[in-house]
XYZ file of C-alpha atoms in Angstrom:
332
model
C 0.000 0.000 0.000
C 2.817 2.353 0.854
C 4.603 1.564 -2.381
C 1.402 2.302 -4.325
C 0.713 5.659 -2.682
C 4.246 7.002 -2.723
C 4.505 7.605 -6.522
C 1.027 9.184 -6.533
C 1.903 11.545 -3.681
C 5.139 12.419 -5.443
C 3.289 13.311 -8.644
C 0.740 15.408 -6.761
C 3.442 17.301 -4.862
C 5.354 17.802 -8.107
C 2.319 19.322 -9.803
C 1.593 21.530 -6.796
C 5.184 22.789 -6.760
C 5.080 23.460 -10.507
C 1.816 25.414 -10.255
C 3.179 27.373 -7.278
C 6.224 28.414 -9.285
C 4.061 29.353 -12.274
C 1.707 31.483 -10.168
C 4.595 33.169 -8.333
C 6.380 33.917 -11.610
C 3.221 35.345 -13.169
C 2.443 37.509 -10.127
C 5.995 38.863 -10.056
C 5.878 39.625 -13.765
C 2.489 41.317 -13.450
C 3.647 43.466 -10.520
C 6.787 44.517 -12.382
C 4.797 45.369 -15.510
C 2.306 47.456 -13.565
C 5.076 49.299 -11.711
C 7.078 50.139 -14.842
C 3.982 51.135 -16.818
C 2.555 53.418 -14.135
C 5.915 55.132 -13.625
C 6.200 55.643 -17.397
C 2.767 57.289 -17.433
C 3.686 59.499 -14.476
C 7.001 60.547 -16.031
C 5.405 61.245 -19.428
C 2.717 63.401 -17.851
C 5.309 65.336 -15.842
C 7.379 65.946 -18.979
C 4.408 67.205 -20.994
C 4.063 70.980 -21.483
C 1.949 72.899 -19.008
C 1.777 73.584 -15.293
C -1.213 72.509 -13.135
C -0.469 75.349 -10.735
C -1.382 77.855 -13.444
C -4.965 76.564 -13.481
C -5.275 77.279 -9.762
C -3.362 80.523 -9.477
C -5.845 82.722 -11.310
C -4.994 85.427 -13.788
C -1.545 87.002 -13.805
C -0.073 84.997 -10.897
C 3.158 86.099 -9.305
C 6.205 83.866 -9.058
C 5.745 83.723 -5.296
C 2.171 82.476 -5.709
C 3.269 79.804 -8.211
C 6.072 78.701 -5.901
C 3.602 78.456 -3.020
C 1.226 76.310 -5.094
C 4.086 74.094 -6.253
C 4.984 73.483 -2.627
C 1.365 72.835 -1.578
C 0.844 70.399 -4.432
C 4.183 68.711 -3.879
C 5.387 69.614 -7.365
C 8.691 70.977 -6.042
C 9.794 67.491 -4.959
C 11.712 65.068 -7.193
C 9.634 63.014 -9.610
C 10.654 59.666 -8.133
C 9.776 60.798 -4.608
C 6.332 61.968 -5.715
C 5.713 58.706 -7.545
C 6.632 56.500 -4.596
C 4.548 58.655 -2.251
C 1.592 57.978 -4.537
C 2.488 54.284 -4.753
C 2.633 53.915 -0.966
C -1.027 54.899 -0.674
C -2.332 52.190 -3.007
C -2.523 49.409 -0.366
C -4.909 51.682 1.557
C -6.951 52.474 -1.542
C -5.658 56.048 -1.459
C -5.011 57.495 -4.926
C -4.225 60.923 -3.514
C -5.948 64.275 -3.926
C -6.978 65.806 -7.212
C -4.848 68.800 -8.131
C -7.744 70.509 -9.915
C -10.697 69.471 -7.739
C -8.959 70.554 -4.546
C -11.727 69.416 -2.175
C -12.146 65.973 -3.732
C -10.033 62.863 -3.436
C -9.307 60.861 -6.550
C -11.266 57.926 -5.106
C -14.361 60.143 -4.771
C -13.995 61.212 -8.400
C -13.547 57.666 -9.701
C -16.294 56.008 -7.632
C -19.473 57.202 -9.397
C -17.846 57.030 -12.848
C -16.420 53.516 -12.518
C -19.823 51.814 -12.668
C -20.756 53.750 -15.819
C -17.600 52.763 -17.671
C -17.794 49.141 -16.508
C -21.397 48.932 -17.765
C -20.320 50.307 -21.146
C -17.339 47.946 -21.430
C -19.295 44.842 -20.386
C -22.155 45.688 -22.754
C -19.701 46.220 -25.589
C -17.824 42.998 -24.770
C -21.069 40.991 -24.924
C -21.883 42.489 -28.322
C -18.391 41.662 -29.563
C -18.553 38.094 -28.284
C -22.015 37.386 -29.678
C -21.618 38.999 -33.089
C -17.936 38.140 -33.580
C -18.336 34.462 -32.757
C -21.593 34.137 -34.698
C -20.207 35.573 -37.932
C -16.827 33.914 -37.450
C -18.364 30.467 -37.020
C -20.617 31.023 -40.053
C -17.661 32.007 -42.218
C -15.426 29.244 -40.898
C -17.935 26.393 -40.937
C -19.739 27.105 -44.228
C -17.657 27.659 -47.343
C -20.354 29.639 -49.168
C -20.507 32.214 -46.379
C -16.756 32.699 -46.136
C -16.622 35.420 -48.789
C -19.545 37.545 -47.535
C -18.307 37.337 -43.930
C -14.781 38.301 -44.991
C -16.084 41.302 -46.943
C -18.349 42.475 -44.098
C -15.647 42.214 -41.442
C -13.074 43.939 -43.662
C -15.356 46.968 -43.939
C -16.303 47.004 -40.246
C -12.743 46.671 -38.983
C -11.790 49.834 -40.877
C -14.420 51.956 -39.068
C -13.072 53.495 -35.827
C -15.330 54.335 -32.928
C -15.144 58.117 -33.396
C -16.432 57.674 -36.961
C -19.142 55.174 -36.025
C -20.457 57.379 -33.187
C -21.848 60.297 -35.265
C -23.240 57.871 -37.864
C -25.109 55.895 -35.219
C -26.379 59.102 -33.593
C -27.622 60.472 -36.935
C -29.403 57.273 -37.971
C -30.716 55.659 -34.786
C -31.043 58.637 -32.407
C -31.896 61.677 -34.542
C -33.372 59.880 -37.561
C -35.310 56.930 -36.177
C -35.470 58.062 -32.553
C -34.901 54.549 -31.214
C -32.183 55.374 -28.717
C -31.052 58.453 -26.754
C -28.003 60.253 -28.096
C -26.544 61.723 -24.900
C -26.007 60.576 -21.345
C -25.739 57.291 -19.486
C -29.269 56.963 -18.099
C -30.412 55.893 -14.647
C -31.665 52.468 -13.672
C -30.853 49.283 -15.551
C -33.471 49.537 -18.318
C -32.873 53.235 -18.983
C -29.110 52.728 -18.846
C -29.405 49.853 -21.302
C -31.175 52.137 -23.816
C -28.684 54.964 -23.340
C -25.669 52.659 -23.629
C -26.749 50.735 -26.734
C -25.358 53.200 -29.276
C -22.107 53.875 -27.341
C -21.549 50.131 -26.898
C -22.164 49.540 -30.600
C -19.747 52.328 -31.564
C -17.107 50.944 -29.218
C -17.611 47.362 -30.419
C -17.763 47.836 -34.178
C -14.106 47.334 -35.026
C -13.470 44.765 -32.313
C -16.240 42.321 -33.270
C -14.989 42.389 -36.858
C -11.486 41.527 -35.657
C -12.826 38.671 -33.525
C -14.935 37.396 -36.423
C -11.929 37.422 -38.746
C -9.769 35.550 -36.258
C -12.534 33.008 -35.565
C -13.139 32.410 -39.267
C -9.427 32.024 -40.037
C -8.759 29.761 -37.043
C -11.663 27.455 -37.856
C -10.680 27.125 -41.502
C -7.081 26.398 -40.511
C -8.103 23.699 -38.031
C -10.524 22.111 -40.496
C -7.661 21.544 -42.923
C -5.450 19.698 -40.413
C -4.668 16.004 -40.772
C -6.212 14.846 -37.504
C -9.548 16.385 -38.536
C -9.482 14.501 -41.828
C -8.648 11.335 -39.901
C -11.628 11.865 -37.594
C -13.882 12.402 -40.586
C -12.517 9.237 -42.203
C -13.416 7.259 -39.093
C -17.046 8.154 -39.679
C -17.541 10.495 -36.724
C -20.566 12.826 -37.003
C -19.649 16.256 -38.476
C -20.929 18.024 -35.365
C -18.697 15.895 -33.139
C -15.661 16.483 -35.354
C -16.277 20.229 -35.375
C -16.786 20.435 -31.610
C -13.965 18.166 -30.463
C -11.273 18.591 -33.073
C -11.895 21.971 -34.707
C -13.492 24.317 -32.179
C -11.404 23.154 -29.222
C -8.074 23.856 -30.942
C -9.347 27.070 -32.523
C -10.437 28.315 -29.097
C -6.840 29.148 -28.146
C -6.229 32.008 -30.632
C -9.872 33.082 -30.363
C -9.639 33.475 -26.586
C -6.387 35.414 -26.981
C -8.024 37.886 -29.353
C -11.083 38.285 -27.148
C -8.919 38.817 -24.061
C -6.936 41.574 -25.757
C -10.214 43.038 -27.001
C -11.678 43.304 -23.504
C -8.455 44.872 -22.238
C -8.489 47.404 -25.071
C -12.120 48.393 -24.570
C -11.392 50.256 -21.337
C -8.817 52.430 -23.083
C -11.003 52.950 -26.151
C -14.015 53.972 -24.085
C -12.661 57.515 -23.634
C -13.430 58.649 -27.184
C -16.885 57.068 -27.177
C -17.767 58.603 -23.816
C -16.812 62.024 -25.114
C -18.881 61.554 -28.276
C -22.036 60.545 -26.377
C -21.626 62.902 -23.420
C -21.090 60.104 -20.891
C -19.395 61.086 -17.643
C -17.192 58.018 -17.214
C -13.574 57.248 -16.456
C -12.450 57.861 -20.026
C -13.925 61.343 -20.325
C -12.599 62.191 -16.853
C -9.102 61.139 -17.893
C -9.226 63.265 -21.053
C -10.194 66.336 -19.039
C -7.536 65.568 -16.455
C -4.802 65.169 -19.085
C -5.438 68.652 -20.427
C -5.364 70.038 -16.860
C -2.301 67.947 -15.919
C -4.141 66.517 -12.934
C -1.437 63.936 -12.218
C -3.198 61.822 -9.618
C -6.433 61.429 -11.561
C -4.685 60.535 -14.808
C -2.374 58.107 -13.061
C -5.272 56.458 -11.220
C -7.323 55.902 -14.391
C -4.266 54.802 -16.356
C -3.348 52.398 -13.558
C -6.811 50.841 -13.672
C -6.468 50.344 -17.428
C -2.996 48.834 -16.992
C -4.169 46.495 -14.220
C -7.142 45.319 -16.290
C -4.880 44.710 -19.273
C -2.271 42.780 -17.257
C -4.852 40.703 -15.366
C -6.713 39.901 -18.582
C -3.593 38.746 -20.373
C -2.639 36.598 -17.388
C -6.098 35.003 -17.380
C -5.834 34.337 -21.108
C -2.459 32.668 -20.591
C -3.948 30.524 -17.826
C -6.839 29.556 -20.093
C -4.381 28.545 -22.798
C -2.633 26.306 -20.279
C -5.942 24.593 -19.538
C -6.921 24.197 -23.196
C -3.519 22.994 -24.405
C -1.801 20.441 -22.117
C 1.462 20.916 -24.023
C 1.822 24.353 -22.416
C 1.883 22.723 -18.982
C 5.050 20.826 -19.802
C 8.605 21.992 -19.964
C 10.696 19.072 -20.956
C 8.191 16.684 -19.369
C 5.079 16.526 -17.246
C 4.900 18.966 -14.319
């Protein structure tokens, strides 16, 4: 009995140790990426032209008044010191004080806008997933539909959100009157109506990209030898498509969708401005022009964290879907 259990316990402990190393390595890499990226954003904003003290000093400020504001805002300290002071507050959920909205903390500014942007991003992601996968599977599974799907996605992928926004407003808001053109709404149903056009404008290029990747991946997998072997064995077409085509194609498809979700948060700024939505993106654009360091850094940090976490989750999903990624010269 002991001889039987010992190899099993050894394999289990080996897998646990391997997964522990993988998780630790990924967490360290994610933390380093977030730290470098946020410092790069902070340094770039500090190097940009303009002085936030000028927006607070009023007309014709004296040098003494500017120096006083620089000291009050902490702008007379070295860049690295200011950055690490900001970084030290993150474990407490403290993003610092806004330099422009003097009586408001950054957390108070982000709180009511975070839900609006998350609603927009999730709504857009669902549209991308539904439409992108639907058209991609049609083009990849049925040869006759490959051409029309390729043509449609090629046109859609070339339309950016800031171009789609006024077209959607003109047709569906002003022309047909189906949806509101401005604002985020209140309550789930009203918010759903207000967010439909912004979500569609944000999703238009991304769903086309996902559809193209899905169509290409499915057609590539269908042409592989093991699929032809499964068909030769007389397996039902649905079974062959589900087990041998869709499963392998899911790896690049999930990668594209993961990058899409990460990119939506950054792309939401333009759409929020176009539809008059007071979200994180529009707040960041206003804060960039005012050089409100803490607000810009907080929003940029959220975008960076979402991007890093999403890519890590996609990598983990790839490890689950493809057992070969769990080996490095042998089984873990």
